[in-house]
mmCIF file of C-alpha atoms in Angstrom:
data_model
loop_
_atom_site.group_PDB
_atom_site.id
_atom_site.type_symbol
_atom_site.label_atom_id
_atom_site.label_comp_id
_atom_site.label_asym_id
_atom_site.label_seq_id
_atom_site.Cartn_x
_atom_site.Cartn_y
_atom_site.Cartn_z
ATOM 1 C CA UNK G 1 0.000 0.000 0.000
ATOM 2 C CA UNK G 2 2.698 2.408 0.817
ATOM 3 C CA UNK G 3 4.361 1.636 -2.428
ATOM 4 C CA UNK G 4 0.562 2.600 -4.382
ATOM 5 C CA UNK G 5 1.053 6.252 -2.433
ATOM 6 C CA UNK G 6 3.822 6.832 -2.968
ATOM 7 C CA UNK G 7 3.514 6.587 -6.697
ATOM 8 C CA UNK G 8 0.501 8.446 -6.447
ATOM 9 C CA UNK G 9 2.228 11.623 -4.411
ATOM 10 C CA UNK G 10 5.290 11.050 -7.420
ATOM 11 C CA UNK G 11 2.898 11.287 -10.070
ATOM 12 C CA UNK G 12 1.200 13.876 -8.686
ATOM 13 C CA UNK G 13 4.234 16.110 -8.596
ATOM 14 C CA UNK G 14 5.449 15.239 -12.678
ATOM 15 C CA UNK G 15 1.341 16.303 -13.432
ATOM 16 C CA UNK G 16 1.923 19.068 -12.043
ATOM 17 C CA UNK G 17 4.504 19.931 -13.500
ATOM 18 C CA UNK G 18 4.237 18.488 -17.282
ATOM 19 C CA UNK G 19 0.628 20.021 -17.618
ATOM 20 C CA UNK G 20 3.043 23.357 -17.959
ATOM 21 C CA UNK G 21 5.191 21.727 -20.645
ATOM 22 C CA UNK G 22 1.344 20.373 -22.124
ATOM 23 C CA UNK G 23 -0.494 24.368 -22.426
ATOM 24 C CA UNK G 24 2.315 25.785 -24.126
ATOM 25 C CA UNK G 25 3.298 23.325 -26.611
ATOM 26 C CA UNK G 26 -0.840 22.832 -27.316
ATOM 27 C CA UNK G 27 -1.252 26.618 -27.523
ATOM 28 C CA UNK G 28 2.170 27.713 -29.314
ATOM 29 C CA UNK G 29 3.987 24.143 -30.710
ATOM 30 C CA UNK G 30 7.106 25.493 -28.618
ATOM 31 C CA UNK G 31 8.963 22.827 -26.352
ATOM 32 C CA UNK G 32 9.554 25.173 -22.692
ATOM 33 C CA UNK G 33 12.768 23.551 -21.810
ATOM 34 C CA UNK G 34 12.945 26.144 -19.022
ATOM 35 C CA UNK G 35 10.367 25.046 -17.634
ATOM 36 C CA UNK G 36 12.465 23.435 -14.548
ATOM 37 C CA UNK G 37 14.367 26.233 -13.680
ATOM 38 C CA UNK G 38 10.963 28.322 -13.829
ATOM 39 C CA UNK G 39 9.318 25.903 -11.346
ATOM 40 C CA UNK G 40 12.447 26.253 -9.434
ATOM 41 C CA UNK G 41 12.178 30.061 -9.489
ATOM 42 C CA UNK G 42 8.576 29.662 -7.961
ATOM 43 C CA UNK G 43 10.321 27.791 -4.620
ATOM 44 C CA UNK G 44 12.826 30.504 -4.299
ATOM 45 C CA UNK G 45 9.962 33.589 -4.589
ATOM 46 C CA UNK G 46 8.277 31.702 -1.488
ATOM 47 C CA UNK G 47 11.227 31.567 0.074
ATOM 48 C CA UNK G 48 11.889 35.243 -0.366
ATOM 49 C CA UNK G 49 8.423 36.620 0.479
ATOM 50 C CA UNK G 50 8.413 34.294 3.707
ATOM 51 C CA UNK G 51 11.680 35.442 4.534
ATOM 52 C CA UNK G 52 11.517 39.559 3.513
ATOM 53 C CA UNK G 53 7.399 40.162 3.488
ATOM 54 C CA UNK G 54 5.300 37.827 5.319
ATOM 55 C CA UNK G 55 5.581 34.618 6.710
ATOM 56 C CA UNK G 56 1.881 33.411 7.044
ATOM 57 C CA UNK G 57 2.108 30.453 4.498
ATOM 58 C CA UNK G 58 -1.045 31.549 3.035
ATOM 59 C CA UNK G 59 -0.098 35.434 1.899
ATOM 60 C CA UNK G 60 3.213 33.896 1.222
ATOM 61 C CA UNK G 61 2.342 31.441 -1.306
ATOM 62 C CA UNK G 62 -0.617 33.804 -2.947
ATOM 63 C CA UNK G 63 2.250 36.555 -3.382
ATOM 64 C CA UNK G 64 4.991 33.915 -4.694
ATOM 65 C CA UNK G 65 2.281 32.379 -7.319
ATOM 66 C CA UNK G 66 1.147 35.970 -8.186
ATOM 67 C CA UNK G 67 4.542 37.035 -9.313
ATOM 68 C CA UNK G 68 5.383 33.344 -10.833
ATOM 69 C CA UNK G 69 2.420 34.576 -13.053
ATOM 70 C CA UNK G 70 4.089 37.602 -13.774
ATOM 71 C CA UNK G 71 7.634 36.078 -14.568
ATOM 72 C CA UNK G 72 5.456 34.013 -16.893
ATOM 73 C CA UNK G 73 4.073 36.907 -18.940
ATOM 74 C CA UNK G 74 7.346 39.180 -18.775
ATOM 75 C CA UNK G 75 8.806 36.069 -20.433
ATOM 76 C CA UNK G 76 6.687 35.692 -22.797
ATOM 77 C CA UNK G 77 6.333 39.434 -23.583
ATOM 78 C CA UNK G 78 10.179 40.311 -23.319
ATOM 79 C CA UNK G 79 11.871 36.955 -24.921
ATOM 80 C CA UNK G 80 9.499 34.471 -26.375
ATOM 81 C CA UNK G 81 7.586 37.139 -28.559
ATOM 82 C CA UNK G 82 10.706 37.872 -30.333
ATOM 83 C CA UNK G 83 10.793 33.895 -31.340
ATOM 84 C CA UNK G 84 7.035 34.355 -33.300
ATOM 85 C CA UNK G 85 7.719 33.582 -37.068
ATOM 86 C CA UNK G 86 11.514 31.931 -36.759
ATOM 87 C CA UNK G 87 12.095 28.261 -36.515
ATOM 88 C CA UNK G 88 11.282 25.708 -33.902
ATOM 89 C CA UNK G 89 14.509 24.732 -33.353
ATOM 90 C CA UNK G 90 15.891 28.803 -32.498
ATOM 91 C CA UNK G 91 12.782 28.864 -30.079
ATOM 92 C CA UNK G 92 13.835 25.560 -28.117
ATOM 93 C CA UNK G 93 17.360 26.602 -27.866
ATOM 94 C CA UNK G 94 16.221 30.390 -26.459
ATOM 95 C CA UNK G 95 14.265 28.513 -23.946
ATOM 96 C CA UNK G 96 17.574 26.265 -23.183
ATOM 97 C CA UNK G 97 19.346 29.420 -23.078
ATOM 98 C CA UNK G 98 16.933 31.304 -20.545
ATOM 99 C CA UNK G 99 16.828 28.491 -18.497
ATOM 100 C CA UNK G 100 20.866 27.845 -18.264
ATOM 101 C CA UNK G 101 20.665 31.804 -17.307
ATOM 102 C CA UNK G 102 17.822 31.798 -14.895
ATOM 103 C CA UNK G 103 19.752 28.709 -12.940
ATOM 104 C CA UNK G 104 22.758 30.760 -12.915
ATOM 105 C CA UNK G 105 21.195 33.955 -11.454
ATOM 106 C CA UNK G 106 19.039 32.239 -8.394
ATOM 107 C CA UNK G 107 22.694 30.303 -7.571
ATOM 108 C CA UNK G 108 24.186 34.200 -7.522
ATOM 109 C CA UNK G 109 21.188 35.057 -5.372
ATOM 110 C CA UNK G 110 19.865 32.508 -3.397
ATOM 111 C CA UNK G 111 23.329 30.373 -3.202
ATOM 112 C CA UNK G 112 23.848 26.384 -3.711
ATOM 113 C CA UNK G 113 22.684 25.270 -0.268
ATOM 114 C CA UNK G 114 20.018 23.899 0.897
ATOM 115 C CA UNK G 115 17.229 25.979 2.577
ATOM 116 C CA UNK G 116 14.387 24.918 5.061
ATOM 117 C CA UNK G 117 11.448 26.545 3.532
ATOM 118 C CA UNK G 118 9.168 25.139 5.829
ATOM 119 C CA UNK G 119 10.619 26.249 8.944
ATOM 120 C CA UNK G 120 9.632 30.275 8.127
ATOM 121 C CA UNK G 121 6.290 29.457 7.114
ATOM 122 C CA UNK G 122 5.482 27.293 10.434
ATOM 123 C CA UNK G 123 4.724 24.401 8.613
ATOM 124 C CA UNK G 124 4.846 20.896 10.429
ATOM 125 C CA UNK G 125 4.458 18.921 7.594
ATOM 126 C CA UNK G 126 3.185 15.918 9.963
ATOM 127 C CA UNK G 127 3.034 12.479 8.445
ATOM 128 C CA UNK G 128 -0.776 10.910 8.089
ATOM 129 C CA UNK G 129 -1.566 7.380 8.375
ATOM 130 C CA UNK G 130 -3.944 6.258 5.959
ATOM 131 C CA UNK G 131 -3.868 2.411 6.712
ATOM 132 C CA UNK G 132 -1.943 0.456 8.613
ATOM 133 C CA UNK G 133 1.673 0.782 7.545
ATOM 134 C CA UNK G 134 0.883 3.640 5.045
ATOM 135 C CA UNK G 135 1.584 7.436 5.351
ATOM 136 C CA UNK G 136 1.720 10.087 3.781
ATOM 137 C CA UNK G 137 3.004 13.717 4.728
ATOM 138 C CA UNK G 138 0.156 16.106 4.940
ATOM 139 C CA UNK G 139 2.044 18.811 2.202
ATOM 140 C CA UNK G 140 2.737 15.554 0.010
ATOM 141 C CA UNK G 141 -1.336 15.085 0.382
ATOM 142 C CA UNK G 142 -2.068 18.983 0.263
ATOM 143 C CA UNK G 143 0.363 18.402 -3.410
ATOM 144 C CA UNK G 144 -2.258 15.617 -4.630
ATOM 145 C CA UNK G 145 -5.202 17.205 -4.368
ATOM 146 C CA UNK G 146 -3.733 20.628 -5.672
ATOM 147 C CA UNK G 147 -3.024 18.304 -8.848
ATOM 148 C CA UNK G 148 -6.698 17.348 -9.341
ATOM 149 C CA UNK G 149 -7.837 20.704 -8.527
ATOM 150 C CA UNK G 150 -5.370 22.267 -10.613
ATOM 151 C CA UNK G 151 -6.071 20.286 -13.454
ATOM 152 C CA UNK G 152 -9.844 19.910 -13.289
ATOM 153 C CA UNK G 153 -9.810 23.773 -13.551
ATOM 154 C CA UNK G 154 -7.467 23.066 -16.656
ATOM 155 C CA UNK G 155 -10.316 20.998 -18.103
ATOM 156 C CA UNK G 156 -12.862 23.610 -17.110
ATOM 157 C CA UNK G 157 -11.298 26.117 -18.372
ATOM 158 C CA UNK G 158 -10.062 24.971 -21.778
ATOM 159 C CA UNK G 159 -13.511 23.572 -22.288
ATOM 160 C CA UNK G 160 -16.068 26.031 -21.340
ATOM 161 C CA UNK G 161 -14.655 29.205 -21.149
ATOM 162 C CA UNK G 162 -14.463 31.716 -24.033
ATOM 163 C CA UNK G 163 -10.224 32.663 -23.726
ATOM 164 C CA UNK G 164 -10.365 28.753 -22.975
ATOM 165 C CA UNK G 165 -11.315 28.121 -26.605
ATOM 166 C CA UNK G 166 -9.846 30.743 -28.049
ATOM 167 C CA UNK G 167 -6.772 28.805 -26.788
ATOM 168 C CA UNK G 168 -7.659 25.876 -28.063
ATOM 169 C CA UNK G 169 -8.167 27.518 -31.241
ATOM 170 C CA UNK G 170 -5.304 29.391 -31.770
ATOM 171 C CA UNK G 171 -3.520 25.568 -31.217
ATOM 172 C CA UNK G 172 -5.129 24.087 -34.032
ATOM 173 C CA UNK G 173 -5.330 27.085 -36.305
ATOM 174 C CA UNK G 174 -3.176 29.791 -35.611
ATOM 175 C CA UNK G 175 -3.878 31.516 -39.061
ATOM 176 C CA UNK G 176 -7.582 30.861 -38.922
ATOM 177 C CA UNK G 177 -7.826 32.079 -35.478
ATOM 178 C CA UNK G 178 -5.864 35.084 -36.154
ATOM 179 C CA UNK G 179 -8.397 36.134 -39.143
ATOM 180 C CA UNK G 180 -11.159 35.479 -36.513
ATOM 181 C CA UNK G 181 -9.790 38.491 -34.636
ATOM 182 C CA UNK G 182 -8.108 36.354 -32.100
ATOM 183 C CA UNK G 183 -4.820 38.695 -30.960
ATOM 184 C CA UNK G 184 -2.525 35.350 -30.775
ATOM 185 C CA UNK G 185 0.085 36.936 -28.383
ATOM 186 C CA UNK G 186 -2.489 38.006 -25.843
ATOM 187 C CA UNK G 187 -3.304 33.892 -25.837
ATOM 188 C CA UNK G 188 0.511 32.872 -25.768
ATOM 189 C CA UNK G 189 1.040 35.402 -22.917
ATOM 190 C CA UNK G 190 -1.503 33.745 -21.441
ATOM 191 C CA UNK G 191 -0.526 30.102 -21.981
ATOM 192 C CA UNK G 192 3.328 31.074 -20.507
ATOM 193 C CA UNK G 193 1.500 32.866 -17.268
ATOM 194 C CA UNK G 194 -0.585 29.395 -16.753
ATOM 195 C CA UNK G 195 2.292 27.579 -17.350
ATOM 196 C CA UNK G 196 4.315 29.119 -14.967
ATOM 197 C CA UNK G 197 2.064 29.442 -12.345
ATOM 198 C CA UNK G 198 1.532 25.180 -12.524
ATOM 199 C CA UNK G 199 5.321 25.098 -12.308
ATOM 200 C CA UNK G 200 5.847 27.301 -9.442
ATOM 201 C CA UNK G 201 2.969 25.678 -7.534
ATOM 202 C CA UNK G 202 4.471 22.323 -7.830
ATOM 203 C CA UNK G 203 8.531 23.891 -7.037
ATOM 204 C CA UNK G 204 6.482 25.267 -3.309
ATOM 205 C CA UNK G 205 4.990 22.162 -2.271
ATOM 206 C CA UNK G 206 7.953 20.448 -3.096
ATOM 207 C CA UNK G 207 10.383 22.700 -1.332
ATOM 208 C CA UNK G 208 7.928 22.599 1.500
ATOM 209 C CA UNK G 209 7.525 18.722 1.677
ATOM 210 C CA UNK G 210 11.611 18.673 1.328
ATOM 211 C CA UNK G 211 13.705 21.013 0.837
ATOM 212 C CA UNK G 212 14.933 23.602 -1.725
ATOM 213 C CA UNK G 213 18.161 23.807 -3.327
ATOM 214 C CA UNK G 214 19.229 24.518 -6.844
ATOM 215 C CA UNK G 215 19.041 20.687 -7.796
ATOM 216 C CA UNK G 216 15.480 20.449 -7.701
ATOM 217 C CA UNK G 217 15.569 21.396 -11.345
ATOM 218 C CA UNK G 218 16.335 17.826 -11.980
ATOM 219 C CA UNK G 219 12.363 17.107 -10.502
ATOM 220 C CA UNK G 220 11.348 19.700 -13.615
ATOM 221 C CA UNK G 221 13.137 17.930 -16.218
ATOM 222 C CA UNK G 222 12.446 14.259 -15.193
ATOM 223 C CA UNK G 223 8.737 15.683 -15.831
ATOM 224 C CA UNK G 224 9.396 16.176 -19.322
ATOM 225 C CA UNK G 225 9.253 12.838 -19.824
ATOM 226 C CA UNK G 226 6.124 12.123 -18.523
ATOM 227 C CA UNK G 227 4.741 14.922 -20.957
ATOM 228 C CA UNK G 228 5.995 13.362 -23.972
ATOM 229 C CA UNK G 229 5.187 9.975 -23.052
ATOM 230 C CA UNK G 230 1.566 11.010 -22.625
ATOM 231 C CA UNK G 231 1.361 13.097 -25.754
ATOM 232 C CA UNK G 232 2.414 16.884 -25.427
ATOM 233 C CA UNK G 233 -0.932 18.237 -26.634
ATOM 234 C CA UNK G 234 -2.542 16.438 -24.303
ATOM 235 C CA UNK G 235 -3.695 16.444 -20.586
ATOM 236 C CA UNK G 236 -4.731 13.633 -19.787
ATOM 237 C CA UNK G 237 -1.753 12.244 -21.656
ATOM 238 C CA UNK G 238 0.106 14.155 -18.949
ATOM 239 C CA UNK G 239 -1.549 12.775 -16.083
ATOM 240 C CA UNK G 240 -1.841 8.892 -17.793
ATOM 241 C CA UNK G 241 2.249 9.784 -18.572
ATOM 242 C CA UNK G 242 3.231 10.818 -15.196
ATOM 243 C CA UNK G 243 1.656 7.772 -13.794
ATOM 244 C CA UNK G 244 3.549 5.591 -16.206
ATOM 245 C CA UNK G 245 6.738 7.000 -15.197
ATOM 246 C CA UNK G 246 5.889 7.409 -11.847
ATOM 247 C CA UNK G 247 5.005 3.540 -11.346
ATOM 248 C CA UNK G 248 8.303 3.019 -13.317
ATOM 249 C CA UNK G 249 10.455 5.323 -10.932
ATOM 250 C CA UNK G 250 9.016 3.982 -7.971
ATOM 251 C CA UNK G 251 9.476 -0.004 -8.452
ATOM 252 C CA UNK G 252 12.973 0.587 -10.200
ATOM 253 C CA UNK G 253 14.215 2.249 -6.577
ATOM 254 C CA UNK G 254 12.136 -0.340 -4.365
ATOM 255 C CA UNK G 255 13.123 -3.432 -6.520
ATOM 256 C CA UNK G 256 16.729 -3.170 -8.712
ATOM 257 C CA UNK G 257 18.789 0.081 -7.474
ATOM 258 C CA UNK G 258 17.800 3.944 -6.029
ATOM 259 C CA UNK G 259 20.526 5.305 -7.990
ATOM 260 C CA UNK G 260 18.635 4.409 -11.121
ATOM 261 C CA UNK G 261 15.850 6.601 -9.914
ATOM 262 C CA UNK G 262 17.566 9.813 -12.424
ATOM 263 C CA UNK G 263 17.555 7.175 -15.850
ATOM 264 C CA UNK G 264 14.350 5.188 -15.537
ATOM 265 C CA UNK G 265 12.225 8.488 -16.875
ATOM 266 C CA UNK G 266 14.355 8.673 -20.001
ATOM 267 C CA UNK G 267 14.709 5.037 -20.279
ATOM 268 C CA UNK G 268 10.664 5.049 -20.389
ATOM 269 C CA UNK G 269 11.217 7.998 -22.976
ATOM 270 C CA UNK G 270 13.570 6.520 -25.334
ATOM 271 C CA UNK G 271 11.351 3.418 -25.443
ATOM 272 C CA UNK G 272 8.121 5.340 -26.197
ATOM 273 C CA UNK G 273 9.577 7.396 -28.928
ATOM 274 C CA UNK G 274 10.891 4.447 -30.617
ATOM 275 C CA UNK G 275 7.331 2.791 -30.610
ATOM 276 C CA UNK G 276 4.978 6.075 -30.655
ATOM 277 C CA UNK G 277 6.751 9.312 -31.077
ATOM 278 C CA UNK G 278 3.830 11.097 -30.796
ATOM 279 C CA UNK G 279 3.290 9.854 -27.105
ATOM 280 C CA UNK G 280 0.114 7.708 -25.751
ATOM 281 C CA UNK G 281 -2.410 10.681 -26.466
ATOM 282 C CA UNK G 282 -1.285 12.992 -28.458
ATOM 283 C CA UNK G 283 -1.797 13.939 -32.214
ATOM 284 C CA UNK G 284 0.191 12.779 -34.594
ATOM 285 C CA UNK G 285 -0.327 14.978 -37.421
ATOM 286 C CA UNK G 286 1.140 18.002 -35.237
ATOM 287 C CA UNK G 287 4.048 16.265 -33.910
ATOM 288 C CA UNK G 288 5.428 15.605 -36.851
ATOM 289 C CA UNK G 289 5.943 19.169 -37.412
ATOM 290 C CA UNK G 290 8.542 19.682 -34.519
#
């Protein structure tokens, strides 16, 4: 049973994750490979506002996700809108570029050690027996129904919302949806602020269920993964990905070697895009354009 959770809490956090690698791809075909060191910048803004503004937990991660959003949309507005019109390949490598940058700075800022972000915000983070012999942490719980909530609003959202579909559209037909009077860089801004704010919610509740250093990028990109595996204009190919790789990750530490726990995601990968590049879920006909 314990093993079931924690699969469950490790899928949780790569869904969290990977549905930011999912809305921008779906909305803008552009593969954020930044998108760990963004998530990572979320942790550190918590850190910051518990440790300079206020450290109730709630104000502190409300402020921290509102200016993830913003780092979102200043990305978009001051980097990524310069990449509209040139190649896939130049906007991948600007994203591998910012992110290679944006690890660099928060070492220069926040240093390589690690940091208790728990212990500012008062947070216990008390284990919780479920059955007999099985626990769970109550942030690592608080992290798995975030998930669902996060990405049943996801659903909501993209479904039944207008901006929602006008997302959707401008996925499928960026010219058509641009003729419809659809102002396509108001909906990209939007996808990156999304994005980021997924990210960044999953970097705090991992910092606070752990702790935060500059390697938790490795968390972000392990998540990749997951997205591709599931198809990466898809979310529930994100979610049906993450457990995949989750269930993987898990068994490989509990039944061959921990140490493997880094390779089995891109072993999983490499085997998936030799059988399906297009992942479980997603479309084929749009892959095949990256």
């Amino acid at each position: 049973m314990q093993t079931a959770i924690n699969i469950i809490v490790l899928a949780s956090i790569y869904a969290l994750i990977s549905c930011g690698y999912v809305l921008i791809y779906k909305v803008s075909r552009v593969l954020n490979l930044a998108h760990g060191e963004l998530m990572l910048l979320g942790a550190y803004l918590l850190l910051a506002v518990s440790s300079n503004i206020s450290p109730d937990p709630w104000l502190a991660v409300t402020l921290a996700a509102g200016l993830s959003i913003v780092v979102g949309l200043l990305v978009y507005v001051l980097l990524m809108r310069k990449m509209t019109g040139e190649s896939v390949l130049a906007a991948v490598l600007t994203t591998i570029a910012f992110g290679i940058l944006l690890r660099g700075v928060m070492i220069l800022v926040w240093s390589p050690q690690q940091h208790n972000i728990a212990k500012p915000l008062g947070i216990a983070n008390s284990a919780i027996e479920i059955l007999p012999g099985a626990r769970i942490s109550s942030v690592a719980a608080t992290l798995v129904l975030v998930t669902v909530l996060v990405y049943a609003a996801l659903f909501a959202f993209l479904r039944l919302s207008r901006w929602g579909m006008r997302m959707r559209a401008a996925g499928q037909n960026p010219l058509l949806a641009a003729q419809r009077g659809i102002e396509l860089h108001i909906i990209y801004a939007l996808a990156w602020g999304l994005s980021t704010f997924t990210g960044a919610t999953a970097g705090m509740l991992i910092a606070m269920d752990s702790r935060l250093d500059s390697t938790m990028v490795m968390i972000g990109l392990k998540a990749f993964p997951a997205a591709l595996v599931g198809g990466l204009d898809s979310l529930f190919g994100a979610i049906i990905g993450s457990l995949i790789i989750a269930g993987a990750e898990v068994l490989m530490i509990q039944w061959v070697n921990p140490l493997l726990s880094d390779v089995v995601p891109f072993f999983v990968l490499i085997a998936m895009l030799a059988i399906r590049p297009w992942g479980l879920f997603g479309t084929r006909e749009k892959l095949d354009r990256v």
